Short mmCIF file of N, CA, C and O in Angstrom, two decimals:
data_model
loop_
_atom_site.label_atom_id
_atom_site.label_comp_id
_atom_site.label_asym_id
_atom_site.label_seq_id
_atom_site.Cartn_x
_atom_site.Cartn_y
_atom_site.Cartn_z
N UNK A 1 -22.01 17.41 -30.04
CA UNK A 1 -21.58 16.73 -28.90
C UNK A 1 -22.15 17.30 -27.61
O UNK A 1 -22.33 18.61 -27.57
N UNK A 2 -22.34 16.51 -26.65
CA UNK A 2 -22.82 17.17 -25.52
C UNK A 2 -21.69 17.85 -24.62
O UNK A 2 -20.55 17.67 -24.96
N UNK A 3 -22.07 18.53 -23.62
CA UNK A 3 -21.12 19.41 -22.86
C UNK A 3 -20.03 18.56 -22.20
O UNK A 3 -18.87 19.01 -22.29
N UNK A 4 -20.29 17.41 -21.77
CA UNK A 4 -19.30 16.61 -21.15
C UNK A 4 -18.21 16.27 -21.98
O UNK A 4 -16.97 16.37 -21.69
N UNK A 5 -18.52 15.86 -23.26
CA UNK A 5 -17.42 15.42 -24.29
C UNK A 5 -16.72 16.63 -24.73
O UNK A 5 -15.45 16.59 -24.97
N UNK A 6 -17.37 17.81 -24.78
CA UNK A 6 -16.64 18.99 -25.12
C UNK A 6 -15.58 19.35 -24.09
O UNK A 6 -14.52 19.87 -24.42
N UNK A 7 -15.98 19.30 -22.82
CA UNK A 7 -15.04 19.60 -21.68
C UNK A 7 -13.89 18.62 -21.73
O UNK A 7 -12.72 18.94 -21.52
N UNK A 8 -14.23 17.32 -21.86
CA UNK A 8 -13.21 16.27 -21.98
C UNK A 8 -12.23 16.53 -23.15
O UNK A 8 -11.04 16.43 -22.90
N UNK A 9 -12.72 17.06 -24.28
CA UNK A 9 -11.85 17.34 -25.46
C UNK A 9 -10.93 18.52 -25.07
O UNK A 9 -9.79 18.53 -25.40
N UNK A 10 -11.44 19.56 -24.41
CA UNK A 10 -10.67 20.72 -24.00
C UNK A 10 -9.52 20.23 -23.01
O UNK A 10 -8.41 20.74 -23.26
N UNK A 11 -9.93 19.37 -22.05
CA UNK A 11 -8.91 18.94 -21.16
C UNK A 11 -7.81 18.10 -21.87
O UNK A 11 -6.60 18.35 -21.60
N UNK A 12 -8.19 17.24 -22.72
CA UNK A 12 -7.21 16.54 -23.46
C UNK A 12 -6.30 17.37 -24.31
O UNK A 12 -5.20 17.17 -24.40
N UNK A 13 -6.88 18.40 -24.93
CA UNK A 13 -6.08 19.35 -25.77
C UNK A 13 -5.14 19.98 -24.94
O UNK A 13 -3.89 20.25 -25.29
N UNK A 14 -5.56 20.39 -23.66
CA UNK A 14 -4.66 21.15 -22.83
C UNK A 14 -3.52 20.27 -22.32
O UNK A 14 -2.42 20.73 -22.25
N UNK A 15 -3.83 19.00 -22.01
CA UNK A 15 -2.71 18.15 -21.57
C UNK A 15 -1.75 17.85 -22.71
O UNK A 15 -0.62 17.79 -22.53
N UNK A 16 -2.33 17.65 -23.95
CA UNK A 16 -1.38 17.50 -24.99
C UNK A 16 -0.53 18.72 -25.32
O UNK A 16 0.73 18.55 -25.52
N UNK A 17 -1.09 19.90 -25.10
CA UNK A 17 -0.30 21.09 -25.27
C UNK A 17 0.84 21.20 -24.23
O UNK A 17 2.02 21.45 -24.55
N UNK A 18 0.47 20.91 -22.95
CA UNK A 18 1.50 20.95 -21.88
C UNK A 18 2.59 19.82 -22.09
O UNK A 18 3.68 20.16 -21.86
N UNK A 19 2.15 18.70 -22.49
CA UNK A 19 3.13 17.64 -22.84
C UNK A 19 4.11 17.98 -23.92
O UNK A 19 5.31 17.84 -23.84
N UNK A 20 3.55 18.63 -25.06
CA UNK A 20 4.40 19.13 -26.06
C UNK A 20 5.31 20.30 -25.56
O UNK A 20 6.56 20.18 -26.06
N UNK A 21 4.91 21.09 -24.81
CA UNK A 21 5.76 22.26 -24.24
C UNK A 21 6.90 21.58 -23.42
O UNK A 21 8.05 21.97 -23.55
N UNK A 22 6.62 20.48 -22.62
CA UNK A 22 7.59 19.86 -21.88
C UNK A 22 8.64 19.20 -22.79
O UNK A 22 9.89 19.30 -22.57
N UNK A 23 8.14 18.48 -23.77
CA UNK A 23 9.10 17.84 -24.73
C UNK A 23 10.00 18.91 -25.43
O UNK A 23 11.22 18.73 -25.59
N UNK A 24 9.47 19.99 -25.95
CA UNK A 24 10.14 21.05 -26.46
C UNK A 24 11.23 21.54 -25.58
O UNK A 24 12.44 21.81 -25.95
N UNK A 25 10.93 21.71 -24.30
CA UNK A 25 11.78 22.22 -23.36
C UNK A 25 13.03 21.27 -23.17
O UNK A 25 14.18 21.66 -23.01
N UNK A 26 12.66 19.96 -23.12
CA UNK A 26 13.67 18.94 -22.94
C UNK A 26 14.67 18.82 -24.16
O UNK A 26 15.81 18.61 -23.98
N UNK A 27 14.03 19.03 -25.41
CA UNK A 27 14.89 18.82 -26.59
C UNK A 27 15.80 20.08 -26.72
O UNK A 27 16.62 19.98 -27.67
N UNK A 28 15.61 21.07 -26.04
CA UNK A 28 16.53 22.17 -25.98
C UNK A 28 17.85 21.97 -25.22
O UNK A 28 18.74 22.76 -25.26
N UNK A 29 17.83 20.87 -24.50
CA UNK A 29 18.96 20.57 -23.68
C UNK A 29 19.93 19.67 -24.36
O UNK A 29 19.64 18.57 -24.78
N UNK A 30 21.25 20.08 -24.48
CA UNK A 30 22.24 19.29 -25.30
C UNK A 30 22.46 17.82 -24.80
O UNK A 30 22.62 16.95 -25.52
N UNK A 31 22.43 17.73 -23.42
CA UNK A 31 22.58 16.29 -22.86
C UNK A 31 21.40 15.42 -23.26
O UNK A 31 21.69 14.17 -23.40
N UNK A 32 20.30 15.91 -23.30
CA UNK A 32 19.15 15.03 -23.71
C UNK A 32 19.29 14.71 -25.21
O UNK A 32 19.10 13.51 -25.52
N UNK A 33 19.73 15.66 -26.04
CA UNK A 33 19.94 15.25 -27.45
C UNK A 33 20.92 14.26 -27.56
O UNK A 33 20.85 13.33 -28.38
N UNK A 34 22.08 14.36 -26.89
CA UNK A 34 23.17 13.45 -26.92
C UNK A 34 22.68 12.00 -26.51
O UNK A 34 23.02 10.97 -27.10
N UNK A 35 21.89 12.03 -25.36
CA UNK A 35 21.34 10.66 -24.92
C UNK A 35 20.48 10.01 -25.96
O UNK A 35 20.55 8.83 -26.26
N UNK A 36 19.54 10.83 -26.55
CA UNK A 36 18.63 10.27 -27.49
C UNK A 36 19.39 9.75 -28.78
O UNK A 36 19.11 8.71 -29.35
N UNK A 37 20.48 10.47 -29.19
CA UNK A 37 21.31 10.10 -30.32
C UNK A 37 21.91 8.68 -29.99
O UNK A 37 22.08 7.84 -30.83
N UNK A 38 22.40 8.59 -28.77
CA UNK A 38 23.13 7.34 -28.45
C UNK A 38 22.09 6.15 -28.39
O UNK A 38 22.47 5.16 -28.96
N UNK A 39 20.88 6.46 -27.88
CA UNK A 39 19.85 5.33 -27.96
C UNK A 39 19.49 4.99 -29.39
O UNK A 39 19.31 3.84 -29.77
N UNK A 40 19.35 5.99 -30.23
CA UNK A 40 19.04 5.62 -31.72
C UNK A 40 20.18 4.98 -32.42
O UNK A 40 19.89 4.07 -33.11
N UNK A 41 21.44 5.22 -31.99
CA UNK A 41 22.47 4.54 -32.51
C UNK A 41 22.50 3.12 -32.14
O UNK A 41 22.82 2.20 -32.87
N UNK A 42 22.30 2.86 -30.84
CA UNK A 42 22.14 1.53 -30.32
C UNK A 42 20.93 0.76 -31.02
O UNK A 42 21.20 -0.41 -31.36
N UNK A 43 19.87 1.39 -31.17
CA UNK A 43 18.72 0.71 -31.75
C UNK A 43 19.09 0.33 -33.24
O UNK A 43 18.84 -0.72 -33.75
N UNK A 44 19.77 1.24 -33.96
CA UNK A 44 20.21 1.02 -35.28
C UNK A 44 21.17 -0.17 -35.43
O UNK A 44 21.11 -1.06 -36.25
N UNK A 45 22.09 -0.28 -34.44
CA UNK A 45 23.08 -1.35 -34.31
C UNK A 45 22.38 -2.67 -34.09
O UNK A 45 22.68 -3.71 -34.76
N UNK A 46 21.33 -2.66 -33.16
CA UNK A 46 20.59 -3.92 -32.97
C UNK A 46 19.88 -4.31 -34.27
O UNK A 46 19.78 -5.56 -34.52
N UNK A 47 19.23 -3.37 -34.95
CA UNK A 47 18.56 -3.78 -36.16
C UNK A 47 19.51 -4.32 -37.26
O UNK A 47 19.16 -5.28 -37.91
N UNK A 48 20.73 -3.74 -37.28
CA UNK A 48 21.68 -4.30 -38.20
C UNK A 48 22.16 -5.66 -37.87
O UNK A 48 22.33 -6.57 -38.70
N UNK A 49 22.23 -5.98 -36.55
CA UNK A 49 22.71 -7.21 -36.08
C UNK A 49 21.60 -8.26 -36.38
O UNK A 49 21.95 -9.37 -36.80
N UNK A 50 20.33 -7.89 -36.21
CA UNK A 50 19.28 -8.83 -36.52
C UNK A 50 19.32 -9.10 -38.01
O UNK A 50 19.02 -10.23 -38.37
N UNK A 51 19.50 -8.05 -38.74
CA UNK A 51 19.60 -8.28 -40.22
C UNK A 51 20.83 -9.12 -40.63
O UNK A 51 20.56 -10.07 -41.49
N UNK A 52 21.86 -9.05 -39.95
CA UNK A 52 22.93 -9.95 -40.21
C UNK A 52 22.71 -11.37 -39.83
O UNK A 52 22.88 -12.28 -40.56
N UNK A 53 21.94 -11.56 -38.65
CA UNK A 53 21.60 -12.92 -38.24
C UNK A 53 20.59 -13.53 -39.28
O UNK A 53 20.75 -14.65 -39.56
N UNK A 54 19.71 -12.74 -39.69
CA UNK A 54 18.80 -13.19 -40.72
C UNK A 54 19.50 -13.64 -42.04
O UNK A 54 19.21 -14.65 -42.58
N UNK A 55 20.43 -12.83 -42.43
CA UNK A 55 21.27 -13.15 -43.63
C UNK A 55 22.04 -14.52 -43.47
O UNK A 55 22.03 -15.39 -44.32
N UNK A 56 22.62 -14.64 -42.23
CA UNK A 56 23.42 -15.90 -41.99
C UNK A 56 22.43 -17.05 -41.99
O UNK A 56 22.87 -18.12 -42.41
N UNK A 57 21.27 -16.89 -41.34
CA UNK A 57 20.36 -17.98 -41.37
C UNK A 57 19.95 -18.39 -42.80
O UNK A 57 19.81 -19.55 -43.03
N UNK A 58 19.74 -17.36 -43.64
CA UNK A 58 19.31 -17.71 -45.04
C UNK A 58 20.47 -18.38 -45.72
O UNK A 58 20.21 -19.34 -46.54
N UNK A 59 21.64 -18.05 -45.52
CA UNK A 59 22.84 -18.59 -46.13
C UNK A 59 22.98 -20.03 -45.72
O UNK A 59 23.55 -20.89 -46.44
N UNK A 60 22.76 -20.42 -44.48
CA UNK A 60 22.92 -21.62 -43.91
C UNK A 60 21.76 -22.62 -44.29
O UNK A 60 21.96 -23.84 -44.15
N UNK A 61 20.82 -22.12 -44.89
CA UNK A 61 19.70 -23.09 -45.26
C UNK A 61 19.90 -23.71 -46.69
O UNK A 61 20.67 -23.37 -47.45
#
């Protein structure tokens, strides 16, 4: 690889490392964990509702 792409790769790896460090810092906070849990529960509920609607549609056909 030429020098430009090597430098670009280093910058990308640096940004990825900083991003990961930020995420790890946020995941250590209990209120963030609680919020993520609530969003995941909501997402699961929506998926179950869609599954139920699909089942009802299948039964009505």
